Amino acid sequence: MAGLTLDTFLGLVGGEFVDVVHSPAGLDLPVVAVLIHDTSTAVQINPGDLVLGIGLRAADPDAERLLARVRPDTVLAFKVHDDAERARIRALSETHGATVLAISPEMSWDQLHSLARTSIASAAAGAPDERGVPFGDLFALANSAAAMLEGPVIIDDDRMEVIAFSSLDDPIDEIREHSILHRRPPREFMDWCESTGILPRVRQSLTPVRVVPPDGATRLVTAIRGGSDILGYLWVAESKHRLDQHSADLLAETARVAALQLLRSRMSEDLDRRLRSDLLRNALAGRANAATVQSRLGLDGVCFRLVAFVPDRPGSPPPAAPELRPLEDLVALRVGASRRRGAVTSCDGLIYATFPVDDRTPAEPARLAREITGQAHRKLHLGVRAAISGELGSAAQLAEARRAVDRLLDLPLLDESRRVLAFDDSVADAILSEITEILLERPRLLQGGLAGMVVSDRDCGTEHLASLRAFFDAGGDLTAAGRAVYVHRNTLKYRLTRIRDIFGVDLDDPAQRLVAQLQVAAFTAHPELQEELPAVPVRPH
């Protein structure tokens, strides 16, 4: 069925306002009508209907009765106010096999209803044009043009890469054969076009240009224009009959049709990118349905990694979305151009991308991340850091993977070689960062003798914390630790003895030593915690 599909509709609305709770039939469902559910009237619900559950809450009996009435190819929309409602709706939709959307309270039902009706009315993505050629099918257009012009046709994009060609029984010269096999014209032909000024003429001319290459058939070529932009090029080679003015007129007409299709294709690609971005953003927040995310992002049955990028902004708030756009476009371009397609989104001042991997490409995410940070520095004049998660097997792991890469990015940048951190190569740092996070969430775990030591430093000017940190950093080497804090090893040894006698922190006890090292890491990474400790009397142990 031609028209609006659920994935296109989601791309139009945006993931900030709508996300998928459950979709057992995928996102390629047609959306052909929008209905308002009325509990007082038994409305007929048909496949392809988008049913708005206005006034229904997850706990209402009518919500479950409505879910039980529909098939998977009907779409239900409910307002969801909190995680408890989302969990309830998800459980009901899974029980009844229903396709359900969660609508943000910030979007009014009137807005959603109006947008759905307008989208359904204007959707004609699969309708043929006046020639009978389906919109978006450039190969069909090339065949149609070849039949009219009685010569083989090739359609290139704006970078001169072949995107479609006719497949009728026409003669093939070397230029056409190379173009089809390698998706680009031969280098010698391109050099000849540039040296003779053919391509600049084509870009400037509003009518087709005749091209007579030294080693190929005569051709007509015209630019495919979208306003003032060059969208691509349309070529026809001379075959059975000489290409005349009538041929040029037909080629120009075909170029106008190709422009509409290329513009529609670009719009479709933009919507697809936006939908994939919204799905990934919701998955990172733990809101999306894992099965839908895996299917739509191409993660079914594959392993993948999450890569995060953040601009260097020491001491500054996270950048707003418009500031992130150039970097997000760069990441999307590189990820989209890679051998394996991923998804890209921005959230809270960071950019995240999924990247499928296999046994043959274990180092590809790290290589790609290094190239992106380098390009950001050279082209955008922006310092960027990146972090790569461990290997993931399910979209349900994305929220936890996000926390893991965020922790890696919170680590101090010790040197330029650590601009790209991989979880696999930074396991110790990652574990210590997560344990520190747990300590911060549970302040009682920072109590004890070491907290008293920190209070002493704060209130009395002692240097116990710095001495203990130097001792740990030096791996217990008193000479190296003393050098780090500019005291003799014996002075440092005396300080450690005082820490044991006064605060009860015995570094000869393995358990106490481990806890002390974790607490020192937390107080060092977050000096504001030192100010929050209450003054306490110090009693020798």
Short mmCIF file of C-alpha atoms in Angstrom, two decimals, residues 44-240:
data_model
loop_
_atom_site.label_atom_id
_atom_site.label_comp_id
_atom_site.label_asym_id
_atom_site.label_seq_id
_atom_site.Cartn_x
_atom_site.Cartn_y
_atom_site.Cartn_z
CA GLN A 44 -14.74 0.22 13.71
CA ILE A 45 -10.93 -0.05 13.82
CA ASN A 46 -9.23 -1.19 10.60
CA PRO A 47 -5.67 -2.13 9.65
CA GLY A 48 -3.58 1.00 9.09
CA ASP A 49 -5.58 3.14 11.51
CA LEU A 50 -3.74 5.38 13.98
CA VAL A 51 -5.99 5.39 17.06
CA LEU A 52 -5.54 8.25 19.54
CA GLY A 53 -6.35 7.12 23.09
CA ILE A 54 -7.41 10.56 24.26
CA GLY A 55 -8.10 10.69 27.99
CA LEU A 56 -6.98 7.09 28.58
CA ARG A 57 -4.41 6.35 31.28
CA ALA A 58 -2.43 3.14 31.55
CA ALA A 59 -4.33 2.01 34.64
CA ASP A 60 -7.77 2.53 33.06
CA PRO A 61 -9.71 -0.67 32.26
CA ASP A 62 -10.71 0.91 28.93
CA ALA A 63 -7.04 1.06 27.93
CA GLU A 64 -6.66 -2.71 28.24
CA ARG A 65 -9.98 -3.30 26.47
CA LEU A 66 -8.82 -1.13 23.56
CA LEU A 67 -5.48 -2.97 23.36
CA ALA A 68 -7.32 -6.29 23.26
CA ARG A 69 -9.45 -5.16 20.27
CA VAL A 70 -6.72 -4.28 17.80
CA ARG A 71 -4.32 -6.22 15.58
CA PRO A 72 -0.55 -5.58 15.29
CA ASP A 73 -1.10 -3.61 12.05
CA THR A 74 -3.15 -1.00 13.91
CA VAL A 75 -1.26 1.73 15.78
CA LEU A 76 -2.41 2.98 19.20
CA ALA A 77 -1.17 6.20 20.79
CA PHE A 78 -1.32 6.89 24.55
CA LYS A 79 -0.11 9.84 26.61
CA VAL A 80 2.60 8.57 28.97
CA HIS A 81 3.46 10.74 31.97
CA ASP A 82 6.08 8.71 33.83
CA ASP A 83 8.12 5.48 33.80
CA ALA A 84 5.46 3.57 35.73
CA GLU A 85 2.85 4.31 33.06
CA ARG A 86 5.32 3.39 30.33
CA ALA A 87 6.05 0.04 31.99
CA ARG A 88 2.31 -0.67 32.38
CA ILE A 89 1.56 0.18 28.73
CA ARG A 90 4.52 -1.91 27.54
CA ALA A 91 3.39 -4.94 29.53
CA LEU A 92 -0.17 -4.66 28.15
CA SER A 93 0.98 -4.15 24.56
CA GLU A 94 3.28 -7.18 24.76
CA THR A 95 0.47 -9.28 26.21
CA HIS A 96 -1.97 -8.35 23.43
CA GLY A 97 0.59 -8.03 20.60
CA ALA A 98 -0.38 -4.42 19.88
CA THR A 99 1.63 -1.67 18.22
CA VAL A 100 1.75 1.22 20.70
CA LEU A 101 3.27 4.72 20.69
CA ALA A 102 3.99 6.79 23.79
CA ILE A 103 3.11 10.47 23.38
CA SER A 104 4.89 13.11 25.47
CA PRO A 105 2.59 15.23 27.66
CA GLU A 106 4.21 18.26 25.99
CA MET A 107 2.49 17.46 22.69
CA SER A 108 -1.21 18.21 22.53
CA TRP A 109 -3.63 15.72 21.00
CA ASP A 110 -4.77 18.46 18.63
CA GLN A 111 -1.21 18.90 17.33
CA LEU A 112 -0.78 15.16 16.83
CA HIS A 113 -4.16 14.76 15.14
CA SER A 114 -3.49 17.65 12.76
CA LEU A 115 -0.01 16.42 11.90
CA ALA A 116 -1.23 12.87 11.27
CA ARG A 117 -4.06 13.97 8.97
CA THR A 118 -1.79 16.32 7.02
CA SER A 119 0.91 13.66 6.65
CA ILE A 120 -1.55 11.02 5.47
CA ALA A 121 -3.15 13.40 2.97
CA SER A 122 0.15 14.55 1.46
CA ALA A 123 1.93 11.17 1.37
CA ALA A 124 2.39 9.99 -2.18
CA ALA A 125 5.83 8.42 -2.01
CA GLY A 126 4.81 5.37 -4.02
CA ALA A 127 2.51 7.05 -6.55
CA PRO A 128 3.75 7.10 -10.18
CA ASP A 129 4.41 10.35 -11.99
CA GLU A 130 2.75 11.38 -15.26
CA ARG A 131 5.04 9.00 -17.17
CA GLY A 132 3.99 6.02 -15.05
CA VAL A 133 7.45 5.90 -13.41
CA PRO A 134 7.27 5.29 -9.63
CA PHE A 135 8.68 8.17 -7.61
CA GLY A 136 12.06 7.25 -6.22
CA ASP A 137 12.77 4.51 -8.78
CA LEU A 138 15.63 6.13 -10.69
CA PHE A 139 16.40 2.88 -12.55
CA ALA A 140 12.86 2.88 -13.95
CA LEU A 141 13.31 6.52 -14.95
CA ALA A 142 16.61 5.67 -16.68
CA ASN A 143 14.93 2.88 -18.64
CA SER A 144 12.03 5.15 -19.58
CA ALA A 145 14.44 7.83 -20.81
CA ALA A 146 16.56 5.28 -22.71
CA ALA A 147 13.47 4.01 -24.53
CA MET A 148 12.47 7.55 -25.60
CA LEU A 149 15.99 8.65 -26.54
CA GLU A 150 16.93 5.30 -28.08
CA GLY A 151 20.27 5.33 -26.30
CA PRO A 152 21.77 4.10 -22.99
CA VAL A 153 21.25 6.43 -20.01
CA ILE A 154 23.27 6.94 -16.81
CA ILE A 155 22.31 9.09 -13.81
CA ASP A 156 25.14 10.41 -11.58
CA ASP A 157 24.90 12.20 -8.26
CA ASP A 158 26.56 15.57 -7.61
CA ARG A 159 29.90 13.81 -6.94
CA MET A 160 29.79 12.06 -10.34
CA GLU A 161 29.05 8.68 -8.75
CA VAL A 162 26.64 6.45 -10.67
CA ILE A 163 23.30 6.04 -8.87
CA ALA A 164 21.18 4.54 -11.70
CA PHE A 165 21.48 3.35 -15.30
CA SER A 166 19.25 1.91 -18.02
CA SER A 167 19.25 -1.84 -18.58
CA LEU A 168 17.76 -2.06 -22.06
CA ASP A 169 19.51 -3.87 -24.91
CA ASP A 170 21.79 -0.98 -25.90
CA PRO A 171 25.43 -1.01 -27.05
CA ILE A 172 27.96 -0.47 -24.27
CA ASP A 173 31.21 1.41 -24.84
CA GLU A 174 34.19 1.34 -22.49
CA ILE A 175 33.19 4.53 -20.67
CA ARG A 176 29.73 3.19 -19.82
CA GLU A 177 31.03 -0.25 -18.86
CA HIS A 178 33.62 1.22 -16.47
CA SER A 179 31.07 3.64 -15.00
CA ILE A 180 28.60 0.86 -14.19
CA LEU A 181 31.19 -1.58 -12.84
CA HIS A 182 33.10 0.96 -10.73
CA ARG A 183 30.25 3.40 -9.98
CA ARG A 184 32.38 6.22 -11.41
CA PRO A 185 33.43 7.23 -14.94
CA PRO A 186 37.02 6.31 -15.95
CA ARG A 187 39.71 8.62 -14.59
CA GLU A 188 40.94 9.38 -18.14
CA PHE A 189 37.43 10.46 -19.16
CA MET A 190 37.05 12.67 -16.07
CA ASP A 191 40.46 14.27 -16.70
CA TRP A 192 39.47 14.94 -20.31
CA CYS A 193 36.17 16.54 -19.19
CA GLU A 194 38.01 18.82 -16.77
CA SER A 195 40.80 19.74 -19.21
CA THR A 196 38.31 20.63 -21.95
CA GLY A 197 36.04 22.56 -19.61
CA ILE A 198 33.10 20.26 -20.31
CA LEU A 199 31.94 19.89 -16.70
CA PRO A 200 32.05 23.64 -15.89
CA ARG A 201 30.01 24.21 -19.08
CA VAL A 202 27.45 21.60 -18.01
CA ARG A 203 27.14 23.16 -14.54
CA GLN A 204 26.60 26.61 -16.02
CA SER A 205 24.34 25.63 -18.94
CA LEU A 206 20.58 25.37 -18.58
CA THR A 207 20.38 23.11 -21.64
CA PRO A 208 22.06 19.78 -22.44
CA VAL A 209 25.67 19.88 -23.68
CA ARG A 210 27.06 17.66 -26.48
CA VAL A 211 30.16 15.70 -25.47
CA VAL A 212 32.42 13.93 -28.02
CA PRO A 213 35.03 11.98 -26.03
CA PRO A 214 38.11 10.71 -27.90
CA ASP A 215 37.50 7.05 -26.98
CA GLY A 216 33.74 6.66 -26.74
CA ALA A 217 30.32 7.38 -28.18
CA THR A 218 29.00 10.91 -28.53
CA ARG A 219 26.89 11.93 -25.53
CA LEU A 220 24.44 14.52 -24.34
CA VAL A 221 24.72 15.53 -20.68
CA THR A 222 22.70 17.92 -18.56
CA ALA A 223 22.84 18.95 -14.94
CA ILE A 224 19.99 17.85 -12.67
CA ARG A 225 19.08 20.99 -10.75
CA GLY A 226 17.21 21.67 -7.54
CA GLY A 227 16.90 25.43 -7.62
CA SER A 228 20.46 26.75 -7.74
CA ASP A 229 21.93 23.46 -6.45
CA ILE A 230 23.39 20.76 -8.69
CA LEU A 231 21.80 17.46 -7.60
CA GLY A 232 23.46 15.28 -10.25
CA TYR A 233 24.01 14.67 -13.94
CA LEU A 234 22.02 12.86 -16.63
CA TRP A 235 23.89 11.28 -19.58
CA VAL A 236 22.67 9.61 -22.77
CA ALA A 237 25.01 8.03 -25.31
CA GLU A 238 24.39 8.09 -29.05
CA SER A 239 23.35 4.62 -30.26
CA LYS A 240 20.82 3.84 -32.98
#
